[in-house]
PDB file of C-alpha atoms in Angstrom:
ATOM      1  CA  ARG A   6       3.936  42.872  -7.569  1.00  0.00           C
ATOM      2  CA  LYS A   7       2.475  40.180  -5.320  1.00  0.00           C
ATOM      3  CA  GLU A   8      -1.233  39.495  -5.699  1.00  0.00           C
ATOM      4  CA  VAL A   9      -1.791  39.600  -1.957  1.00  0.00           C
ATOM      5  CA  GLU A  10       0.391  41.590   0.439  1.00  0.00           C
ATOM      6  CA  GLN A  11       0.379  41.539   4.211  1.00  0.00           C
ATOM      7  CA  ASP A  12       2.337  43.218   6.986  1.00  0.00           C
ATOM      8  CA  PRO A  13       4.360  40.286   8.336  1.00  0.00           C
ATOM      9  CA  GLY A  14       4.348  41.669  11.892  1.00  0.00           C
ATOM     10  CA  PRO A  15       4.928  40.329  14.423  1.00  0.00           C
ATOM     11  CA  PHE A  16       2.170  41.925  16.422  1.00  0.00           C
ATOM     12  CA  ASN A  17       2.935  41.327  20.090  1.00  0.00           C
ATOM     13  CA  VAL A  18      -0.061  42.031  22.292  1.00  0.00           C
ATOM     14  CA  PRO A  19      -1.060  41.288  25.900  1.00  0.00           C
ATOM     15  CA  GLU A  20      -3.969  39.028  26.713  1.00  0.00           C
ATOM     16  CA  GLY A  21      -7.243  40.878  26.496  1.00  0.00           C
ATOM     17  CA  ALA A  22      -5.993  43.438  23.987  1.00  0.00           C
ATOM     18  CA  THR A  23      -7.463  44.183  20.575  1.00  0.00           C
ATOM     19  CA  VAL A  24      -5.272  43.696  17.526  1.00  0.00           C
ATOM     20  CA  ALA A  25      -6.065  44.531  13.922  1.00  0.00           C
ATOM     21  CA  PHE A  26      -4.219  44.166  10.666  1.00  0.00           C
ATOM     22  CA  ASN A  27      -4.881  44.468   6.947  1.00  0.00           C
ATOM     23  CA  CYS A  28      -3.947  42.948   3.689  1.00  0.00           C
ATOM     24  CA  THR A  29      -4.135  44.407   0.197  1.00  0.00           C
ATOM     25  CA  TYR A  30      -4.864  42.635  -3.058  1.00  0.00           C
ATOM     26  CA  SER A  31      -3.916  43.710  -6.549  1.00  0.00           C
ATOM     27  CA  ASN A  32      -6.602  42.213  -8.786  1.00  0.00           C
ATOM     28  CA  SER A  33      -9.775  44.274  -8.722  1.00  0.00           C
ATOM     29  CA  ALA A  34     -11.674  41.324 -10.236  1.00  0.00           C
ATOM     30  CA  SER A  35     -11.156  39.239  -7.093  1.00  0.00           C
ATOM     31  CA  GLN A  36     -14.475  37.893  -5.880  1.00  0.00           C
ATOM     32  CA  SER A  37     -13.987  35.929  -2.673  1.00  0.00           C
ATOM     33  CA  PHE A  38     -11.916  36.643   0.385  1.00  0.00           C
ATOM     34  CA  PHE A  39     -10.879  34.624   3.391  1.00  0.00           C
ATOM     35  CA  TRP A  40      -8.711  34.541   6.459  1.00  0.00           C
ATOM     36  CA  TYR A  41      -6.878  31.316   7.201  1.00  0.00           C
ATOM     37  CA  ARG A  42      -4.992  30.583  10.392  1.00  0.00           C
ATOM     38  CA  GLN A  43      -1.695  28.721  10.481  1.00  0.00           C
ATOM     39  CA  ASP A  44      -0.044  27.541  13.675  1.00  0.00           C
ATOM     40  CA  CYS A  45       3.700  27.043  13.706  1.00  0.00           C
ATOM     41  CA  ARG A  46       4.742  24.310  11.279  1.00  0.00           C
ATOM     42  CA  LYS A  47       1.139  23.157  10.887  1.00  0.00           C
ATOM     43  CA  GLU A  48      -1.308  23.213   7.999  1.00  0.00           C
ATOM     44  CA  PRO A  49      -3.463  26.292   7.292  1.00  0.00           C
ATOM     45  CA  LYS A  50      -7.102  26.142   8.386  1.00  0.00           C
ATOM     46  CA  LEU A  51     -10.002  28.362   7.383  1.00  0.00           C
ATOM     47  CA  LEU A  52     -10.738  30.948  10.049  1.00  0.00           C
ATOM     48  CA  MET A  53     -13.525  32.819   8.299  1.00  0.00           C
ATOM     49  CA  SER A  54     -14.806  34.064   5.000  1.00  0.00           C
ATOM     50  CA  VAL A  55     -15.008  37.814   4.432  1.00  0.00           C
ATOM     51  CA  TYR A  56     -18.273  39.232   3.149  1.00  0.00           C
ATOM     52  CA  SER A  57     -18.876  42.576   1.490  1.00  0.00           C
ATOM     53  CA  SER A  58     -20.872  43.927   4.409  1.00  0.00           C
ATOM     54  CA  GLY A  59     -18.331  42.771   6.982  1.00  0.00           C
ATOM     55  CA  ASN A  60     -18.898  39.892   9.337  1.00  0.00           C
ATOM     56  CA  GLU A  61     -18.137  38.674  12.825  1.00  0.00           C
ATOM     57  CA  ASP A  62     -17.369  35.278  14.229  1.00  0.00           C
ATOM     58  CA  GLY A  63     -17.125  35.525  17.982  1.00  0.00           C
ATOM     59  CA  ARG A  64     -14.144  37.721  18.822  1.00  0.00           C
ATOM     60  CA  PHE A  65     -13.089  37.996  15.178  1.00  0.00           C
ATOM     61  CA  THR A  66     -14.337  40.705  12.816  1.00  0.00           C
ATOM     62  CA  ALA A  67     -13.488  40.829   9.120  1.00  0.00           C
ATOM     63  CA  GLN A  68     -14.018  43.794   6.818  1.00  0.00           C
ATOM     64  CA  LEU A  69     -13.700  44.206   3.062  1.00  0.00           C
ATOM     65  CA  ASN A  70     -13.033  47.490   1.288  1.00  0.00           C
ATOM     66  CA  ARG A  71     -13.358  46.888  -2.442  1.00  0.00           C
ATOM     67  CA  ALA A  72     -12.676  50.489  -3.416  1.00  0.00           C
ATOM     68  CA  SER A  73      -9.275  50.447  -1.734  1.00  0.00           C
ATOM     69  CA  GLN A  74      -8.761  46.722  -2.295  1.00  0.00           C
ATOM     70  CA  TYR A  75      -7.991  45.719   1.241  1.00  0.00           C
ATOM     71  CA  ILE A  76      -9.275  43.262   3.812  1.00  0.00           C
ATOM     72  CA  SER A  77      -8.928  43.588   7.549  1.00  0.00           C
ATOM     73  CA  LEU A  78      -9.103  41.274  10.525  1.00  0.00           C
ATOM     74  CA  LEU A  79      -9.708  42.449  14.065  1.00  0.00           C
ATOM     75  CA  ILE A  80      -9.328  40.234  17.109  1.00  0.00           C
ATOM     76  CA  ARG A  81     -10.959  41.399  20.347  1.00  0.00           C
ATOM     77  CA  ASP A  82     -10.118  40.201  23.836  1.00  0.00           C
ATOM     78  CA  SER A  83      -7.040  38.329  22.596  1.00  0.00           C
ATOM     79  CA  LYS A  84      -6.313  34.894  24.054  1.00  0.00           C
ATOM     80  CA  LEU A  85      -2.997  33.091  24.277  1.00  0.00           C
ATOM     81  CA  SER A  86      -4.470  30.562  21.864  1.00  0.00           C
ATOM     82  CA  ASP A  87      -4.847  33.286  19.213  1.00  0.00           C
ATOM     83  CA  SER A  88      -1.074  33.263  18.725  1.00  0.00           C
ATOM     84  CA  ALA A  89      -0.629  32.168  15.113  1.00  0.00           C
ATOM     85  CA  THR A  90       0.048  33.389  11.612  1.00  0.00           C
ATOM     86  CA  TYR A  91      -3.007  34.745   9.813  1.00  0.00           C
ATOM     87  CA  LEU A  92      -3.089  34.269   6.066  1.00  0.00           C
ATOM     88  CA  CYS A  93      -5.075  36.579   3.819  1.00  0.00           C
ATOM     89  CA  VAL A  94      -6.539  34.659   0.880  1.00  0.00           C
ATOM     90  CA  VAL A  95      -8.176  35.908  -2.290  1.00  0.00           C
ATOM     91  CA  MET A  96      -9.969  34.045  -5.063  1.00  0.00           C
ATOM     92  CA  LEU A  97     -10.783  35.036  -8.636  1.00  0.00           C
ATOM     93  CA  ARG A  98     -14.176  33.569  -9.429  1.00  0.00           C
ATOM     94  CA  GLU A  99     -13.321  32.484 -12.942  1.00  0.00           C
ATOM     95  CA  ASP A 100     -10.547  30.090 -12.024  1.00  0.00           C
ATOM     96  CA  TYR A 101     -11.452  29.236  -8.420  1.00  0.00           C
ATOM     97  CA  LYS A 102      -7.795  29.243  -7.431  1.00  0.00           C
ATOM     98  CA  LEU A 103      -6.692  30.765  -4.151  1.00  0.00           C
ATOM     99  CA  SER A 104      -3.918  33.352  -3.822  1.00  0.00           C
ATOM    100  CA  PHE A 105      -2.294  33.496  -0.406  1.00  0.00           C
ATOM    101  CA  GLY A 106      -0.528  36.319   1.356  1.00  0.00           C
ATOM    102  CA  ALA A 107       2.680  35.527   3.222  1.00  0.00           C
ATOM    103  CA  GLY A 108       0.923  35.937   6.562  1.00  0.00           C
ATOM    104  CA  THR A 109       0.788  38.221   9.590  1.00  0.00           C
ATOM    105  CA  THR A 110       2.181  36.798  12.812  1.00  0.00           C
ATOM    106  CA  VAL A 111       0.368  37.542  16.048  1.00  0.00           C
ATOM    107  CA  THR A 112       1.818  36.693  19.446  1.00  0.00           C
ATOM    108  CA  VAL A 113      -0.368  37.084  22.504  1.00  0.00           C
ATOM    109  CA  ARG A 114       1.540  37.228  25.801  1.00  0.00           C
ATOM    110  CA  ALA A 115       0.293  36.563  29.312  1.00  0.00           C
TER     111      ALA A 115
ATOM    112  CA  ASP B  14     -13.228  10.186  10.118  1.00  0.00           C
ATOM    113  CA  ALA B  15     -12.521  11.580   6.682  1.00  0.00           C
ATOM    114  CA  GLU B  16      -9.106  13.150   6.353  1.00  0.00           C
ATOM    115  CA  ILE B  17      -6.267  14.175   4.099  1.00  0.00           C
ATOM    116  CA  THR B  18      -2.844  12.655   4.628  1.00  0.00           C
ATOM    117  CA  GLN B  19       0.598  13.242   3.191  1.00  0.00           C
ATOM    118  CA  SER B  20       3.637  11.023   3.117  1.00  0.00           C
ATOM    119  CA  PRO B  21       6.424  11.109   3.870  1.00  0.00           C
ATOM    120  CA  ARG B  22       6.272  13.875   6.475  1.00  0.00           C
ATOM    121  CA  HIS B  23       9.987  14.536   6.130  1.00  0.00           C
ATOM    122  CA  LYS B  24      12.295  13.703   3.251  1.00  0.00           C
ATOM    123  CA  ILE B  25      15.952  14.374   2.535  1.00  0.00           C
ATOM    124  CA  THR B  26      17.163  13.700  -0.964  1.00  0.00           C
ATOM    125  CA  GLU B  27      20.028  14.561  -3.273  1.00  0.00           C
ATOM    126  CA  THR B  28      20.112  16.855  -6.256  1.00  0.00           C
ATOM    127  CA  GLY B  29      19.056  15.117  -9.433  1.00  0.00           C
ATOM    128  CA  ARG B  30      16.981  12.357  -7.837  1.00  0.00           C
ATOM    129  CA  GLN B  31      13.338  11.809  -8.645  1.00  0.00           C
ATOM    130  CA  VAL B  32      11.066  12.241  -5.649  1.00  0.00           C
ATOM    131  CA  THR B  33       7.362  11.526  -5.257  1.00  0.00           C
ATOM    132  CA  LEU B  34       5.249  13.002  -2.482  1.00  0.00           C
ATOM    133  CA  ALA B  35       1.956  11.293  -1.756  1.00  0.00           C
ATOM    134  CA  CYS B  36      -1.379  12.939  -0.973  1.00  0.00           C
ATOM    135  CA  HIS B  37      -4.478  10.935  -0.089  1.00  0.00           C
ATOM    136  CA  GLN B  38      -7.921  12.217   0.894  1.00  0.00           C
ATOM    137  CA  THR B  39     -10.961  10.274   2.006  1.00  0.00           C
ATOM    138  CA  TRP B  40     -13.576  13.029   1.630  1.00  0.00           C
ATOM    139  CA  ASN B  41     -14.300  12.119  -1.983  1.00  0.00           C
ATOM    140  CA  HIS B  42     -13.431  15.700  -2.942  1.00  0.00           C
ATOM    141  CA  ASN B  43     -13.208  16.514  -6.638  1.00  0.00           C
ATOM    142  CA  ASN B  44     -10.559  19.214  -6.312  1.00  0.00           C
ATOM    143  CA  MET B  45      -7.004  18.633  -5.139  1.00  0.00           C
ATOM    144  CA  PHE B  46      -4.095  21.072  -4.977  1.00  0.00           C
ATOM    145  CA  TRP B  47      -0.376  21.101  -4.298  1.00  0.00           C
ATOM    146  CA  TYR B  48       1.318  24.154  -2.778  1.00  0.00           C
ATOM    147  CA  ARG B  49       4.782  24.971  -1.596  1.00  0.00           C
ATOM    148  CA  GLN B  50       5.469  27.336   1.281  1.00  0.00           C
ATOM    149  CA  ASP B  51       8.737  29.231   1.679  1.00  0.00           C
ATOM    150  CA  LEU B  52       9.764  31.983   4.085  1.00  0.00           C
ATOM    151  CA  GLY B  53       8.626  35.377   2.843  1.00  0.00           C
ATOM    152  CA  HIS B  54       6.172  33.890   0.382  1.00  0.00           C
ATOM    153  CA  GLY B  55       2.603  32.849   0.725  1.00  0.00           C
ATOM    154  CA  LEU B  56       1.572  29.393  -0.322  1.00  0.00           C
ATOM    155  CA  ARG B  57       2.257  29.107  -4.035  1.00  0.00           C
ATOM    156  CA  LEU B  58       0.241  26.808  -6.235  1.00  0.00           C
ATOM    157  CA  ILE B  59       2.220  24.115  -8.044  1.00  0.00           C
ATOM    158  CA  HIS B  60      -0.437  21.951  -9.722  1.00  0.00           C
ATOM    159  CA  TYR B  61      -4.112  21.277  -9.254  1.00  0.00           C
ATOM    160  CA  SER B  62      -6.812  18.895 -10.400  1.00  0.00           C
ATOM    161  CA  TYR B  63     -10.574  19.263 -10.699  1.00  0.00           C
ATOM    162  CA  GLY B  64     -11.228  15.561 -11.148  1.00  0.00           C
ATOM    163  CA  VAL B  65      -9.908  12.218 -12.345  1.00  0.00           C
ATOM    164  CA  GLN B  66      -7.631  12.573 -15.388  1.00  0.00           C
ATOM    165  CA  ASP B  67      -7.667  16.368 -15.034  1.00  0.00           C
ATOM    166  CA  THR B  68      -4.442  18.202 -14.147  1.00  0.00           C
ATOM    167  CA  ASN B  69      -3.457  21.856 -14.472  1.00  0.00           C
ATOM    168  CA  LYS B  70      -0.320  23.902 -13.955  1.00  0.00           C
ATOM    169  CA  GLY B  71      -0.131  26.459 -11.196  1.00  0.00           C
ATOM    170  CA  GLU B  72       2.174  29.451 -10.895  1.00  0.00           C
ATOM    171  CA  VAL B  73       5.321  27.458  -9.974  1.00  0.00           C
ATOM    172  CA  SER B  74       4.930  24.210 -11.914  1.00  0.00           C
ATOM    173  CA  ASP B  75       8.379  23.957 -13.546  1.00  0.00           C
ATOM    174  CA  GLY B  76      10.169  20.804 -12.399  1.00  0.00           C
ATOM    175  CA  TYR B  77       7.006  19.212 -10.983  1.00  0.00           C
ATOM    176  CA  SER B  78       4.354  16.883 -12.344  1.00  0.00           C
ATOM    177  CA  VAL B  79       1.139  15.299 -11.073  1.00  0.00           C
ATOM    178  CA  SER B  80      -1.277  12.645 -12.206  1.00  0.00           C
ATOM    179  CA  ARG B  81      -4.836  11.934 -11.081  1.00  0.00           C
ATOM    180  CA  SER B  82      -5.870   8.341 -11.703  1.00  0.00           C
ATOM    181  CA  ASN B  83      -8.517   8.215  -8.957  1.00  0.00           C
ATOM    182  CA  THR B  84     -10.457  10.608  -6.755  1.00  0.00           C
ATOM    183  CA  GLU B  85      -8.463   9.988  -3.578  1.00  0.00           C
ATOM    184  CA  ASP B  86      -4.851  10.541  -4.668  1.00  0.00           C
ATOM    185  CA  LEU B  87      -2.758  13.281  -6.262  1.00  0.00           C
ATOM    186  CA  PRO B  88       0.944  12.363  -6.091  1.00  0.00           C
ATOM    187  CA  LEU B  89       3.458  15.123  -6.761  1.00  0.00           C
ATOM    188  CA  THR B  90       6.678  14.164  -8.580  1.00  0.00           C
ATOM    189  CA  LEU B  91       9.870  16.165  -8.690  1.00  0.00           C
ATOM    190  CA  GLU B  92      11.462  14.934 -11.877  1.00  0.00           C
ATOM    191  CA  SER B  93      15.042  15.898 -10.973  1.00  0.00           C
ATOM    192  CA  ALA B  94      15.244  17.468  -7.543  1.00  0.00           C
ATOM    193  CA  ALA B  95      17.028  20.805  -7.215  1.00  0.00           C
ATOM    194  CA  SER B  96      18.123  22.686  -4.100  1.00  0.00           C
ATOM    195  CA  SER B  97      15.616  25.416  -4.992  1.00  0.00           C
ATOM    196  CA  GLN B  98      12.874  22.857  -4.372  1.00  0.00           C
ATOM    197  CA  THR B  99      13.738  22.599  -0.684  1.00  0.00           C
ATOM    198  CA  SER B 100      10.462  23.654   0.892  1.00  0.00           C
ATOM    199  CA  VAL B 101       7.390  22.616   2.834  1.00  0.00           C
ATOM    200  CA  TYR B 102       4.781  21.074   0.560  1.00  0.00           C
ATOM    201  CA  PHE B 103       1.070  21.114   1.366  1.00  0.00           C
ATOM    202  CA  CYS B 104      -1.634  19.168  -0.343  1.00  0.00           C
ATOM    203  CA  ALA B 105      -5.225  20.421  -0.129  1.00  0.00           C
ATOM    204  CA  SER B 106      -8.654  19.383  -1.318  1.00  0.00           C
ATOM    205  CA  SER B 107     -12.081  20.936  -1.727  1.00  0.00           C
ATOM    206  CA  PHE B 108     -15.484  19.563  -2.659  1.00  0.00           C
ATOM    207  CA  ASP B 109     -16.015  21.336  -5.968  1.00  0.00           C
ATOM    208  CA  LYS B 110     -15.116  24.500  -7.827  1.00  0.00           C
ATOM    209  CA  SER B 111     -17.716  26.652  -6.146  1.00  0.00           C
ATOM    210  CA  TYR B 112     -16.953  25.436  -2.633  1.00  0.00           C
ATOM    211  CA  ASN B 113     -14.339  27.763  -1.331  1.00  0.00           C
ATOM    212  CA  GLU B 114     -12.880  26.098   1.745  1.00  0.00           C
ATOM    213  CA  GLN B 115      -9.783  24.061   1.110  1.00  0.00           C
ATOM    214  CA  PHE B 116      -8.708  21.417   3.633  1.00  0.00           C
ATOM    215  CA  PHE B 117      -4.984  20.968   3.997  1.00  0.00           C
ATOM    216  CA  GLY B 118      -2.845  17.969   4.766  1.00  0.00           C
ATOM    217  CA  PRO B 119      -0.162  18.152   7.480  1.00  0.00           C
ATOM    218  CA  GLY B 120       2.627  18.967   5.031  1.00  0.00           C
ATOM    219  CA  THR B 121       5.853  17.360   3.842  1.00  0.00           C
ATOM    220  CA  ARG B 122       9.165  18.991   4.660  1.00  0.00           C
ATOM    221  CA  LEU B 123      11.538  18.283   1.770  1.00  0.00           C
ATOM    222  CA  THR B 124      15.255  19.001   1.840  1.00  0.00           C
ATOM    223  CA  VAL B 125      17.316  18.690  -1.339  1.00  0.00           C
ATOM    224  CA  LEU B 126      21.060  18.525  -0.712  1.00  0.00           C
TER     225      LEU B 126
END
């Protein structure tokens, strides 16, 4: 079983729409959670950390559900520039290594 | 500006050859990591280092080695390249163990024929 699993998508949405997707993680001892963004054939970049109480960064909202072991990302008012693959990332505190999901692809159309 | 670079950006080699991929960062970060990325898989950790002379195996380390002789560089060596090692390789660095954000290099696309 993979440590981090994501729906690969693609999610095809029109500009201005809201899109949301989840990822699940298998290790209940996981301590830190992140969303990274990866554009086609480029390097991943940190989009945002995910905090226990949920957090927003502009049009992006991240939620953590420890009981069900999933993380979500919601994008409001989608822009063409939001088209990318979103990687769910989990870290176990004791080894500080990151485990990456395979990514969810979002395509925003005009 | 501080950065992390990888070279070469593209490499084609033959089965059985030794290949070394370079990673260089100018942030003075203690931690450096090598990942490979394949379709259907997330980034998988190959090797990592928490400082000079420190190296550790990741989840897919077989057939790969690294050495850390200074803070800036973590070269990745494929001892005897295999077709299964055809992949995109990313190097990353972070400031220290408790600092979560990793900064990635632009990647090296390696093809083993």
